[in-house]
Coordinates of C-alpha atoms in Angstrom, one line a residue:
M1 CA 83.5 84.3 129.5
S2 CA 82.9 85.2 125.8
D3 CA 84.9 84.1 123.1
F4 CA 84.3 87.5 121.4
D5 CA 85.4 91.2 122.2
W6 CA 82.2 92.5 120.2
V7 CA 79.6 91.5 118.0
M8 CA 77.5 93.6 115.8
R9 CA 73.8 93.0 114.3
G10 CA 72.7 94.7 111.3
N11 CA 72.0 94.1 107.7
L12 CA 75.3 92.9 106.2
V13 CA 76.6 94.0 102.9
D14 CA 79.6 92.4 101.3
A15 CA 80.5 92.3 97.4
D16 CA 78.2 89.2 96.8
A17 CA 75.2 89.3 99.3
I18 CA 73.3 90.9 101.2
V19 CA 72.5 89.8 105.0
V20 CA 69.6 90.8 106.4
D21 CA 70.0 90.4 110.4
G22 CA 73.3 89.4 110.3
W23 CA 76.0 89.6 112.9
L24 CA 79.6 89.8 112.8
A25 CA 82.0 88.4 116.3
V26 CA 85.2 90.5 116.3
R27 CA 88.4 89.4 118.2
D28 CA 91.7 91.0 118.4
G29 CA 90.7 93.5 115.9
K30 CA 89.6 90.8 113.5
I31 CA 86.6 89.3 112.1
A32 CA 86.3 85.8 113.6
A33 CA 83.0 84.6 112.6
R34 CA 79.7 85.9 111.1
G35 CA 76.5 84.6 110.6
Q36 CA 72.5 85.4 110.4
G37 CA 69.9 85.1 113.1
T38 CA 70.8 84.9 116.9
A39 CA 74.3 86.3 117.4
P40 CA 77.0 84.4 119.8
S41 CA 77.7 86.4 123.3
A42 CA 80.7 89.1 123.4
K43 CA 82.2 91.5 125.6
E44 CA 80.4 94.2 124.1
V45 CA 77.3 93.9 121.9
I46 CA 76.5 96.9 119.0
D47 CA 72.9 96.8 117.9
A48 CA 72.8 98.4 114.3
R49 CA 69.5 96.1 113.2
G50 CA 67.6 98.1 110.5
Q51 CA 71.3 99.6 109.1
W52 CA 73.4 98.7 106.3
V53 CA 76.8 96.9 107.9
M54 CA 79.2 97.3 105.6
P55 CA 83.3 96.6 105.2
G56 CA 85.3 99.9 105.7
V57 CA 86.1 101.8 102.5
V58 CA 89.5 102.0 100.4
D59 CA 89.9 105.3 99.1
G60 CA 92.2 104.6 96.3
Q61 CA 92.8 108.3 95.2
V62 CA 93.9 111.2 98.5
H63 CA 95.8 113.9 98.0
S64 CA 96.2 114.8 101.4
G65 CA 99.7 116.8 100.9
S66 CA 99.1 118.8 98.1
Q67 CA 99.3 122.3 99.6
R68 CA 101.6 122.8 102.3
D69 CA 100.8 123.3 105.7
Q70 CA 96.9 122.9 105.2
E71 CA 95.8 119.7 105.9
G72 CA 98.2 116.7 106.0
L73 CA 97.4 113.2 106.7
G74 CA 96.3 113.4 109.9
M75 CA 93.7 115.7 109.3
A76 CA 92.3 113.9 106.3
S77 CA 92.3 110.8 108.3
R78 CA 89.9 112.7 110.5
A79 CA 87.6 112.9 107.5
A80 CA 88.1 109.7 106.1
A81 CA 86.6 108.2 109.3
A82 CA 83.6 110.6 109.2
G83 CA 82.9 109.5 105.5
G84 CA 83.3 105.2 106.5
V85 CA 86.9 105.3 104.8
T86 CA 89.1 103.1 106.9
V87 CA 92.1 102.8 104.4
M88 CA 93.4 106.4 103.1
V89 CA 95.8 105.3 99.7
D90 CA 97.6 108.8 99.4
M91 CA 99.2 110.1 96.3
P92 CA 103.0 111.2 96.3
Y93 CA 102.4 114.9 94.9
D94 CA 103.1 116.5 98.3
D95 CA 104.1 120.1 98.4
P96 CA 106.5 120.9 97.8
E97 CA 108.6 117.8 96.5
P98 CA 106.5 114.0 95.6
V99 CA 107.7 110.9 97.4
A100 CA 110.2 110.0 94.7
S101 CA 112.7 108.1 97.4
R102 CA 113.4 106.0 99.8
A103 CA 114.1 108.6 102.3
Q104 CA 110.8 111.0 101.6
L105 CA 108.6 107.4 101.4
D106 CA 110.0 106.9 105.1
A107 CA 109.3 109.9 106.2
K108 CA 105.8 109.8 105.2
I109 CA 105.8 106.7 106.8
A110 CA 106.5 108.3 110.2
E111 CA 104.0 110.7 109.6
V112 CA 101.2 108.0 109.4
E113 CA 102.1 106.3 112.4
R114 CA 102.4 109.9 114.4
D115 CA 99.3 111.6 113.2
C116 CA 96.6 109.3 111.3
H117 CA 93.4 107.9 112.9
V118 CA 92.5 105.2 109.9
D119 CA 95.1 103.4 108.1
V120 CA 97.0 104.2 105.0
A121 CA 98.7 103.2 102.0
L122 CA 101.0 105.2 99.9
F123 CA 101.5 105.8 96.4
G124 CA 105.5 106.5 95.0
T125 CA 106.6 108.2 92.0
L126 CA 109.6 108.9 90.2
N127 CA 111.2 112.0 88.9
D128 CA 114.7 113.9 87.2
T129 CA 116.0 114.7 90.5
H130 CA 116.2 110.8 92.3
G131 CA 116.1 109.0 88.8
L132 CA 114.5 105.6 88.0
D133 CA 116.9 103.8 90.1
A134 CA 114.8 104.7 93.1
A135 CA 111.9 102.5 92.0
A136 CA 113.7 99.5 93.6
G137 CA 113.9 101.4 97.3
L138 CA 110.4 102.7 97.1
I139 CA 109.1 98.9 96.2
E140 CA 111.0 97.8 99.0
G141 CA 109.5 100.6 101.1
G142 CA 106.5 99.7 101.1
V143 CA 104.1 101.8 97.9
C144 CA 101.4 99.9 97.1
A145 CA 101.3 101.4 93.7
F146 CA 103.2 104.2 91.5
K147 CA 101.7 107.5 90.2
F148 CA 102.5 109.2 87.0
S149 CA 101.4 111.8 84.9
T150 CA 101.2 112.3 81.0
F151 CA 100.7 116.4 82.0
E152 CA 102.4 118.9 84.2
A153 CA 100.3 120.1 86.6
T154 CA 102.7 122.1 89.2
P155 CA 106.6 122.4 88.0
G156 CA 108.1 120.1 90.3
R157 CA 105.6 118.8 92.5
F158 CA 103.5 117.2 90.1
P159 CA 105.7 116.9 86.3
R160 CA 105.0 115.3 83.0
V161 CA 106.7 112.3 82.4
E162 CA 107.3 111.9 78.7
E163 CA 106.8 108.8 76.7
D164 CA 109.8 107.3 76.6
M165 CA 110.2 107.7 80.4
L166 CA 106.8 106.3 81.1
Y167 CA 108.0 103.0 79.1
E168 CA 111.0 102.6 80.8
A169 CA 109.5 103.5 84.1
F170 CA 106.9 100.8 83.6
R171 CA 109.3 98.2 82.6
R172 CA 111.0 98.4 85.7
I173 CA 108.0 98.1 87.9
A174 CA 106.5 95.4 86.1
P175 CA 108.1 92.6 87.4
S176 CA 107.1 93.7 91.3
G177 CA 103.0 92.9 90.3
I178 CA 102.4 96.7 91.6
V179 CA 100.3 98.8 89.6
C180 CA 101.1 101.8 87.3
G181 CA 98.7 104.6 87.8
V182 CA 98.6 107.3 85.3
H183 CA 97.2 111.0 85.1
N184 CA 95.6 110.8 81.5
Q185 CA 96.1 114.1 80.1
M186 CA 97.6 115.3 76.4
Q187 CA 99.9 117.9 77.5
D188 CA 99.9 119.6 74.0
L189 CA 96.6 119.4 73.2
T190 CA 95.5 121.0 76.3
R191 CA 97.8 123.7 76.8
K192 CA 97.0 125.0 72.9
N193 CA 93.1 124.8 74.0
V194 CA 93.6 126.6 76.9
A195 CA 95.9 129.3 75.0
R196 CA 93.1 129.9 72.4
L197 CA 90.1 130.4 75.0
I198 CA 92.4 132.8 76.8
E199 CA 93.5 134.8 74.4
A200 CA 89.9 135.3 73.3
G201 CA 89.0 136.1 76.4
D202 CA 86.7 133.0 77.1
T203 CA 87.5 132.4 80.3
G204 CA 84.2 131.9 82.5
W205 CA 82.5 128.7 84.3
D206 CA 82.0 126.6 81.4
A207 CA 85.2 127.6 79.4
F208 CA 87.4 124.5 81.2
L209 CA 85.2 121.9 80.1
R210 CA 85.5 123.1 76.5
A211 CA 89.4 123.0 76.8
H212 CA 88.9 119.5 77.6
P213 CA 87.1 117.7 75.0
P214 CA 87.2 113.9 75.4
L215 CA 89.9 113.3 72.9
I216 CA 92.5 114.9 75.3
E217 CA 91.8 112.4 77.6
N218 CA 90.8 109.3 75.7
L219 CA 94.0 109.4 73.6
A220 CA 96.1 109.4 76.9
T221 CA 94.1 106.4 78.3
A222 CA 94.9 104.6 75.1
L223 CA 98.7 105.6 75.8
I224 CA 98.8 104.2 78.8
Y225 CA 97.3 101.0 78.4
E226 CA 99.5 100.6 75.1
I227 CA 102.8 101.2 77.0
G228 CA 101.2 98.9 79.6
A229 CA 100.8 95.9 76.8
E230 CA 104.4 96.8 75.7
T231 CA 106.2 96.2 79.1
G232 CA 103.9 93.8 80.7
A233 CA 103.0 96.1 83.7
R234 CA 99.5 96.6 85.3
A235 CA 98.6 99.6 83.8
H236 CA 96.0 102.0 85.1
A237 CA 94.2 105.1 84.2
V238 CA 93.4 106.8 87.6
H239 CA 90.3 109.0 86.5
V240 CA 88.1 108.2 83.4
S241 CA 85.0 110.4 83.1
T242 CA 84.3 109.0 79.3
S243 CA 82.7 106.3 78.2
R244 CA 85.0 105.5 75.6
G245 CA 87.4 105.3 78.2
F246 CA 86.0 102.4 79.5
E247 CA 85.3 100.9 75.7
I248 CA 89.4 101.4 75.4
C249 CA 90.1 99.6 78.7
N250 CA 87.9 96.8 77.6
M251 CA 89.8 96.3 74.3
Y252 CA 93.0 96.0 75.9
R253 CA 91.4 93.6 78.8
R254 CA 90.4 91.2 76.2
A255 CA 93.3 91.0 74.5
G256 CA 94.9 89.7 77.6
H257 CA 96.3 92.8 78.9
Q258 CA 96.5 93.7 82.8
A259 CA 94.5 97.2 82.1
S260 CA 92.6 98.8 85.1
I261 CA 90.2 101.7 85.3
E262 CA 88.9 103.8 87.7
T263 CA 86.3 106.8 87.8
C264 CA 85.5 109.3 90.9
V265 CA 82.3 109.7 92.3
Q266 CA 81.7 113.3 91.1
Y267 CA 81.7 112.2 87.4
L268 CA 79.1 109.9 88.2
M269 CA 77.1 112.4 90.5
L270 CA 77.8 116.0 89.1
N271 CA 77.2 117.1 85.3
H272 CA 77.8 120.2 83.7
E273 CA 74.8 121.9 83.0
E274 CA 73.4 121.5 86.8
H275 CA 76.5 121.7 89.0
T276 CA 79.1 123.8 87.4
R277 CA 76.9 126.2 86.2
R278 CA 76.0 126.3 90.1
F279 CA 79.2 126.1 91.4
G280 CA 81.7 127.2 88.9
A281 CA 85.3 126.6 89.9
K282 CA 84.7 124.8 92.6
T283 CA 83.7 121.9 90.3
K284 CA 86.8 122.3 88.4
H285 CA 88.5 118.8 88.5
Y286 CA 90.6 117.0 85.7
P287 CA 89.0 115.7 83.6
P288 CA 86.0 118.0 83.9
I289 CA 82.7 117.2 84.9
R290 CA 81.1 116.4 81.9
P291 CA 77.5 116.8 80.5
K292 CA 74.7 114.6 81.6
A293 CA 74.7 112.3 78.8
E294 CA 78.0 110.9 79.5
V295 CA 77.2 110.9 83.2
D296 CA 74.1 108.3 82.3
L297 CA 76.8 106.5 80.1
L298 CA 79.2 106.2 83.0
W299 CA 76.5 104.4 85.0
T300 CA 75.9 101.8 82.4
H301 CA 79.8 100.7 83.1
I302 CA 79.3 100.9 86.7
A303 CA 76.3 98.6 86.2
A304 CA 77.8 96.3 84.1
G305 CA 81.0 95.6 86.4
E306 CA 83.3 97.3 84.1
C307 CA 85.2 99.7 86.6
T308 CA 88.2 98.6 88.5
F309 CA 87.2 100.8 91.6
V310 CA 85.5 104.4 92.6
S311 CA 87.8 106.9 94.3
S312 CA 87.4 110.2 95.9
D313 CA 90.3 112.5 94.1
H314 CA 90.1 114.5 97.6
V315 CA 92.2 117.5 98.1
S316 CA 91.2 120.1 100.3
W317 CA 91.9 123.2 98.5
G318 CA 91.2 126.6 100.4
L319 CA 88.2 128.7 98.6
E320 CA 91.1 131.2 97.7
R321 CA 92.5 128.7 95.1
K322 CA 88.3 128.5 93.6
E323 CA 87.7 132.2 93.3
N324 CA 89.1 133.5 90.5
P325 CA 86.8 134.8 87.7
N326 CA 89.3 133.5 85.0
V327 CA 88.3 129.5 85.8
F328 CA 91.7 128.4 84.4
R329 CA 93.7 130.0 87.0
N330 CA 92.0 128.0 89.8
S331 CA 93.1 124.8 90.9
S332 CA 91.6 121.6 90.0
G333 CA 90.2 118.9 93.0
G334 CA 88.1 119.4 95.8
P335 CA 87.2 117.6 99.0
G336 CA 85.8 114.5 98.9
L337 CA 86.6 112.0 101.5
E338 CA 83.2 112.3 103.5
T339 CA 81.1 112.2 100.7
L340 CA 82.8 109.4 98.7
L341 CA 80.4 106.5 100.1
P342 CA 76.9 108.4 100.7
A343 CA 77.3 110.0 97.4
F344 CA 78.1 106.6 95.8
W345 CA 75.8 104.7 97.7
T346 CA 72.9 107.4 96.5
G347 CA 73.6 106.8 93.1
C348 CA 73.5 103.4 93.0
E349 CA 70.3 103.5 94.9
E350 CA 69.0 106.2 92.4
H351 CA 70.0 103.7 89.2
G352 CA 68.8 100.3 90.9
I353 CA 72.0 99.0 91.8
S354 CA 72.3 96.6 94.3
P355 CA 74.4 97.9 97.5
T356 CA 76.9 95.0 96.6
M357 CA 78.2 97.1 94.0
V358 CA 78.7 100.0 96.7
V359 CA 81.0 97.3 98.3
K360 CA 82.8 96.0 95.3
Q361 CA 83.6 99.4 94.2
L362 CA 84.7 101.1 97.2
C363 CA 86.1 98.0 99.4
R364 CA 86.8 94.8 97.5
N365 CA 88.0 95.8 94.6
P366 CA 90.3 98.3 95.4
A367 CA 91.7 96.3 98.3
Q368 CA 92.6 94.1 95.3
H369 CA 94.2 96.8 93.1
F370 CA 96.7 98.0 95.8
L371 CA 97.4 94.1 97.2
L372 CA 95.6 95.0 100.4
D373 CA 93.1 92.3 99.8
D374 CA 94.6 89.5 102.4
R375 CA 93.5 92.3 105.0
K376 CA 91.4 94.7 103.8
G377 CA 88.0 95.0 102.0
T378 CA 85.5 92.2 103.0
F379 CA 84.3 90.6 106.1
N380 CA 86.1 87.4 105.4
V381 CA 87.2 85.4 108.4
G382 CA 90.4 86.8 109.1
A383 CA 89.9 90.1 107.8
D384 CA 90.4 93.5 110.1
A385 CA 87.5 94.6 111.4
D386 CA 87.1 97.6 109.0
V387 CA 83.3 98.2 109.7
V388 CA 81.1 101.1 108.6
I389 CA 77.1 101.5 109.7
L390 CA 75.0 103.4 107.9
R391 CA 71.9 104.5 108.8
P392 CA 68.6 104.9 106.1
E393 CA 68.2 108.9 106.2
R394 CA 67.3 111.4 103.7
Y395 CA 69.6 114.6 104.1
A396 CA 71.2 117.4 102.0
Y397 CA 74.6 117.7 102.8
D398 CA 75.9 120.3 104.7
P399 CA 79.6 120.9 104.1
S400 CA 79.8 123.3 107.3
T401 CA 80.1 120.4 109.2
S402 CA 83.0 118.8 107.8
L403 CA 85.8 117.2 109.8
S404 CA 88.5 117.9 106.6
A405 CA 90.9 121.3 106.5
V406 CA 87.9 123.2 104.6
R407 CA 84.0 123.3 105.0
W408 CA 82.8 123.8 101.1
S409 CA 81.8 121.1 98.8
S410 CA 80.4 120.7 95.1
F411 CA 78.0 118.4 96.9
E412 CA 76.6 121.0 98.9
D413 CA 72.8 120.3 99.0
R414 CA 73.1 117.3 97.0
E415 CA 70.4 115.0 98.5
F416 CA 71.9 111.7 100.3
T417 CA 70.2 108.5 101.6
V418 CA 72.4 107.2 103.7
R419 CA 74.3 108.7 106.7
V420 CA 77.5 107.2 108.2
T421 CA 76.9 106.8 111.9
G422 CA 80.3 104.9 113.0
T423 CA 83.5 103.5 111.7
W424 CA 85.3 101.3 113.0
C425 CA 89.7 100.3 111.9
R426 CA 90.9 97.1 113.0
G427 CA 87.7 96.4 115.5
Q428 CA 88.6 100.1 117.1
Q429 CA 86.0 102.7 117.1
V430 CA 87.0 105.6 115.4
F431 CA 83.9 107.9 114.7
D432 CA 80.4 107.6 116.5
G433 CA 78.5 109.6 114.1
K434 CA 79.4 112.8 116.0
G435 CA 83.1 112.8 116.1
I436 CA 86.5 111.1 116.3
V437 CA 86.8 108.8 119.7
N438 CA 90.2 107.4 118.7
Q439 CA 93.7 108.8 119.1
Q440 CA 96.2 110.1 116.5
G441 CA 98.6 107.2 116.1
D442 CA 96.2 104.7 115.9
G443 CA 96.2 104.3 112.1
Q444 CA 98.6 102.0 110.5
F445 CA 101.3 102.0 107.6
L446 CA 99.5 99.3 105.5
R447 CA 102.4 97.1 102.9
P448 CA 101.0 95.5 100.2
R449 CA 101.1 91.7 100.0
L450 CA 103.4 89.7 97.8
R451 CA 101.9 89.0 94.8

């Protein structure tokens, strides 16, 4: 009898190397062995020769509950599996109330364990309703990060945390080693710019970019890192779209502070002149999609290894929230779980960057960031057998086939160079290239390791 439940053969990609004609051996949901050439016997052999085999993606920015009774964790986890995502890190800003207490966290954990097809880690937040003292219960309950905002995106659900409260929150969280992520946007400058444009009747497709110049983002990014420096907390800017943001982060890193930085795949693969002109408010994100010259600069930071990780910032708004001719009346964000991996892989290929960078930015680094790296993000022996097969193939992305709650995308018709043909989570196949093949509740809630 074989020692292994299954063996997979293919071109293995991890954060450090590519192994052509490699193999993985799995036992009890864990990577039990790996090698090159002749594979050992197993109860099942999965032949992916000629295809890429990489660890499952850890998507560090998912908003599954922003629109009540619309998507939720269970449906989002289906889209995740179809995109090669085996870990969703879900944001706390659920409709109608954010996850800011232990009771709310416990309820969300129950939703994960009841509905999800892949594994899920959770953010928490703090607000006026439950107070700063709720931080201890959220940490004990298993959040892997906290999320705050310097801008009130939605009253109650997504509030602004003013600087003195942000300082106190960072100070309390710092000893736990859990990261403090912040939506980086200066509120007063934003509101003044938007009011001025609305008063002038300047509300078309290109107005959102002009209302949000880089200074609005860069000032907030610096504020986040300075509060981190003052408190000793792990300070993280959650969606940086400017080269200057990376320069600011590098400055704090060189000074010895725990500064980390994230960008989203849309800021690397979409640009204002082409995609926002074509899709209008469908590409309305915060921060805005930048001009191509800024996108090109962002890729230099990816190539230099200066980005902590890349995420999707997925949210499945219905199109009714994206079709107002006044761009400011539309919701920010869009679906992205299924496009994160193929889009970023394609972008790296187009910029001459090795597939190992895909694994660094989508797998290893986010697992480390959220303290999940004892089991996620690598092919190390003993890690969870989270595996994705990618077939080299050029095709135009068609969102009508999505497993998400909506079937639109600002990546519509974008040519990708790889297609997800199989996803395994802890050794169990979740997606077979056509549909979901495991059951609701097979996903697990993930607690961070002790730091």
